[in-house]
């Protein structure tokens, strides 16, 4: 109801203003026409209004009538009297023209515009900080730096909330519109995945925005993708989800999963992706088998004509690294970087591939490229720490991590890199402390709804550092009392064979962390 | 050319009307006679008023540039308010129909004001001749007024062909689509 009152007021104001303009124009036109039609009468009318001036002008007229006035000295208005010196008008006409009134509409509209501009200035001042954030996001998006774009867009709501808290109230003219929210979702789709974007729509848009969401094709496509993924997952779970834990072979599981192909709302690409996941869970070290499964996934994805790189390229690149095929991994990462220069995980994978090839210079250039396209300093610290750890410059790793922790203490991966560094230097106490810190930060992020900190590498690294600290440490470090409880919290199924072999002494820490990929992948 | 000029003035009706108001007010302040005839019409002075020229340098400068400054001061905040809320902040009719209309109108009125910043060519030529040919204006005045007067002179000629209107139409398309 309130909206319609506003609309009615706006329309009424426009109609009144237009009517005022038309009326004032008509009035002046009528007066001009009347003067034109009866030129002889004009002086008489003027004489009625101003008898004194009429007398003197009559005298002047009489004098003027006696001599002929050259045409170029005639008043341009009345055409009968001599014009004043330095003027185009005679004295009478000039006095009349000095009284030409400004129409009422002019006063109203002119000063209304002035007041509106004052309001506009204040409003622009209030929303400028939000607009600057949005413009930053647009700039990053235009350069395909989607994580930075997402970060900038998501900051706009923080800026708006801060503004509201400073002013002490919500102001209707300080509002983030559906257009900006849609840009934020698009940034999530490109920085993370369309599934994540579909998942975020409910959090970013409010119920009042349902009309916009239902009419926006991109948003609907993300929602559809999420629904399709969920229904594919449900169909696969029903067909044979538990088989993964019941001792079935990869072929049996694949047969069960493929039985849902072609069902309504089931995407074949997701089916093949889940086959790859099951194969990795059961046969993590059978690279040939995994290659075969990923090849089938890749073929199906490419046949669909859609971009599914976000779904499996990182996993496939990790497999190529384990198979010592860094060039194949780099090719995949380059394809992803062409679409998004802000994905730090892609840079990390490519960094590992370049270090595997021994191309340290290119790896350093890669980190410089990351800095060029991204403002996210915390991610750069992770890349630097990884680079120096893979280069064997352990003191440099400690220096970087110490500097990073002053501002970015919440990054689990930084603590993990430092833990591995201490492990390689056989400092088991410090290795455990940093691994414990990594576990704490990952848990904190998880409790805030972000499970990205809990990678397989982190889980296995924490396990290794904890177990080796129990075996070889002094037991006197700050959190040493938590070693036993931490070890008990692990189930054998969630640990990799490599981690178990390191703890059992079958392979050394150096063999895993200084050769090949130099990490637990 | 005349038709193009009048069409440009009608498209930017709010700006034309308000400009003519400021010109009329400036004439009142400077005690310059003003012909009757209204602010808007199908004639060469559409969006301006017919007035006597000033005989002094500062008055001529004020007459030529003052109303333009006023349009600029009012136009930019209105234009920015409309643009910032519609594009960077992404306000749509789904957020609030009244706000959406207000911002559209604000942008339109702001741009129409910015399209009507320049006077008639005769107005600026009066000052130009007085200042730089007849040298009736002190040297300091001539120096300070040179750039604004030159810009106003160029703008006045461009406005004859409604170039500012065409510029802002193109700018609007680029601002909102890219």
Short mmCIF file of C-alpha atoms in Angstrom, two decimals, chain A residues 2-4 6-7 10 14 20-21 24-25 28-29 31-32 35 76-77 86-89 93-94 96-103 105-111 113-114 116-121 123-124 127-128 130-131 134-135 138 172-181 183 208-209 211-212 215, chain B residues 13-14 17-18 20-43 50-55 70-99 101-103 105-106 109 113 178:
data_model
loop_
_atom_site.label_atom_id
_atom_site.label_comp_id
_atom_site.label_asym_id
_atom_site.label_seq_id
_atom_site.Cartn_x
_atom_site.Cartn_y
_atom_site.Cartn_z
CA UNK A 2 2.84 2.37 0.99
CA UNK A 3 4.55 1.71 -2.35
CA UNK A 4 1.46 2.79 -4.28
CA UNK A 6 4.80 6.84 -3.14
CA UNK A 7 4.09 6.10 -6.80
CA UNK A 10 5.66 10.90 -7.79
CA UNK A 14 5.35 15.17 -12.47
CA UNK A 20 2.90 24.51 -14.67
CA UNK A 21 5.41 24.59 -17.54
CA UNK A 24 3.45 29.51 -18.09
CA UNK A 25 4.51 29.01 -21.69
CA UNK A 28 3.60 34.27 -22.25
CA UNK A 29 2.73 33.21 -25.78
CA UNK A 31 0.66 38.02 -24.19
CA UNK A 32 3.21 38.14 -27.02
CA UNK A 35 1.10 42.65 -28.51
CA UNK A 76 13.64 46.58 -31.48
CA UNK A 77 10.51 46.02 -29.42
CA UNK A 86 23.99 51.44 -25.54
CA UNK A 87 20.70 49.57 -25.58
CA UNK A 88 18.44 47.98 -28.15
CA UNK A 89 15.32 49.28 -26.41
CA UNK A 93 10.19 49.37 -23.36
CA UNK A 94 13.26 48.85 -21.24
CA UNK A 96 8.60 47.30 -19.02
CA UNK A 97 11.03 44.55 -19.88
CA UNK A 98 12.84 44.96 -16.57
CA UNK A 99 9.58 43.99 -14.92
CA UNK A 100 9.17 40.72 -16.86
CA UNK A 101 8.17 38.29 -14.15
CA UNK A 102 9.74 34.94 -13.53
CA UNK A 103 6.88 32.43 -13.72
CA UNK A 105 6.66 27.38 -12.02
CA UNK A 106 10.22 28.58 -12.56
CA UNK A 107 10.67 29.47 -8.88
CA UNK A 108 9.12 26.21 -7.71
CA UNK A 109 10.95 23.94 -10.12
CA UNK A 110 14.27 25.77 -9.89
CA UNK A 111 14.49 25.72 -6.13
CA UNK A 113 15.80 21.07 -8.14
CA UNK A 114 18.29 22.82 -5.84
CA UNK A 116 16.77 17.74 -4.55
CA UNK A 117 20.43 18.16 -5.46
CA UNK A 118 21.27 18.78 -1.79
CA UNK A 119 19.44 15.58 -0.90
CA UNK A 120 21.20 13.79 -3.77
CA UNK A 121 24.59 15.02 -2.54
CA UNK A 123 22.67 10.33 -0.45
CA UNK A 124 25.65 9.95 -2.78
CA UNK A 127 26.32 5.24 -0.42
CA UNK A 128 29.70 6.12 -1.93
CA UNK A 130 29.29 0.82 -0.83
CA UNK A 131 29.46 1.92 -4.47
CA UNK A 134 30.91 -2.66 -5.81
CA UNK A 135 33.00 -0.88 -8.45
CA UNK A 138 33.25 -4.97 -11.11
CA UNK A 172 15.69 3.22 3.02
CA UNK A 173 17.92 5.22 0.65
CA UNK A 174 20.98 3.15 1.63
CA UNK A 175 20.06 -0.16 0.07
CA UNK A 176 21.84 -2.99 -1.69
CA UNK A 177 19.77 -3.96 -4.69
CA UNK A 178 19.06 -7.29 -6.35
CA UNK A 179 21.43 -6.38 -9.18
CA UNK A 180 24.42 -6.25 -6.83
CA UNK A 181 23.37 -9.43 -5.04
CA UNK A 183 26.73 -10.08 -9.18
CA UNK A 208 11.19 -10.21 -0.71
CA UNK A 209 13.60 -10.75 -3.60
CA UNK A 211 10.31 -12.12 -7.74
CA UNK A 212 13.74 -11.11 -9.01
CA UNK A 215 13.00 -14.10 -13.30
CA UNK B 13 13.00 19.51 -21.04
CA UNK B 14 13.70 19.72 -17.28
CA UNK B 17 13.43 24.88 -18.31
CA UNK B 18 15.65 25.14 -15.24
CA UNK B 20 16.10 29.32 -18.64
CA UNK B 21 14.99 30.01 -15.05
CA UNK B 22 18.57 30.58 -13.92
CA UNK B 23 19.15 32.86 -16.92
CA UNK B 24 16.04 34.84 -16.07
CA UNK B 25 17.11 35.10 -12.43
CA UNK B 26 20.60 36.23 -13.48
CA UNK B 27 19.05 38.92 -15.68
CA UNK B 28 16.98 40.11 -12.73
CA UNK B 29 20.10 40.32 -10.57
CA UNK B 30 22.07 42.13 -13.29
CA UNK B 31 19.07 44.32 -14.17
CA UNK B 32 18.99 43.24 -17.78
CA UNK B 33 15.70 43.59 -19.69
CA UNK B 34 14.08 40.28 -20.57
CA UNK B 35 11.69 39.77 -23.46
CA UNK B 36 8.46 37.95 -22.83
CA UNK B 37 8.03 34.63 -24.57
CA UNK B 38 8.31 31.78 -22.13
CA UNK B 39 11.13 29.36 -21.61
CA UNK B 40 10.17 26.54 -23.94
CA UNK B 41 8.93 26.79 -27.49
CA UNK B 42 9.59 25.88 -31.10
CA UNK B 43 12.11 28.63 -31.73
CA UNK B 50 15.66 36.66 -24.94
CA UNK B 51 17.47 39.40 -23.07
CA UNK B 52 19.56 42.48 -23.52
CA UNK B 53 23.30 41.98 -23.46
CA UNK B 54 25.32 43.18 -20.51
CA UNK B 55 27.51 46.17 -21.04
CA UNK B 70 24.07 26.30 -11.49
CA UNK B 71 22.94 23.52 -13.82
CA UNK B 72 26.23 21.76 -13.28
CA UNK B 73 26.06 22.06 -9.48
CA UNK B 74 22.52 20.70 -9.44
CA UNK B 75 22.93 18.21 -12.28
CA UNK B 76 25.96 16.21 -11.14
CA UNK B 77 24.60 15.09 -7.74
CA UNK B 78 21.26 14.14 -9.30
CA UNK B 79 22.93 12.23 -12.12
CA UNK B 80 25.29 10.46 -9.71
CA UNK B 81 22.52 9.55 -7.31
CA UNK B 82 20.58 7.96 -10.15
CA UNK B 83 23.55 6.16 -11.67
CA UNK B 84 25.15 4.89 -8.44
CA UNK B 85 21.94 3.42 -7.11
CA UNK B 86 20.86 1.87 -10.41
CA UNK B 87 24.20 0.41 -11.53
CA UNK B 88 26.76 -0.23 -8.76
CA UNK B 89 24.14 -0.77 -6.08
CA UNK B 90 21.85 -2.63 -8.49
CA UNK B 91 18.47 -1.25 -7.38
CA UNK B 92 15.70 -2.86 -9.43
CA UNK B 93 11.90 -2.50 -9.37
CA UNK B 94 11.88 -5.72 -7.32
CA UNK B 95 13.70 -3.93 -4.50
CA UNK B 96 11.35 -0.96 -4.36
CA UNK B 97 9.26 0.51 -7.20
CA UNK B 98 9.16 4.07 -5.75
CA UNK B 99 12.92 4.11 -5.18
CA UNK B 101 11.36 5.47 -10.19
CA UNK B 102 13.05 8.15 -8.06
CA UNK B 103 16.50 7.05 -9.21
CA UNK B 105 13.98 10.36 -12.66
CA UNK B 106 17.01 11.62 -10.77
CA UNK B 109 16.84 15.19 -14.63
CA UNK B 113 20.63 19.58 -16.60
CA UNK B 178 29.05 -2.21 -19.94
#
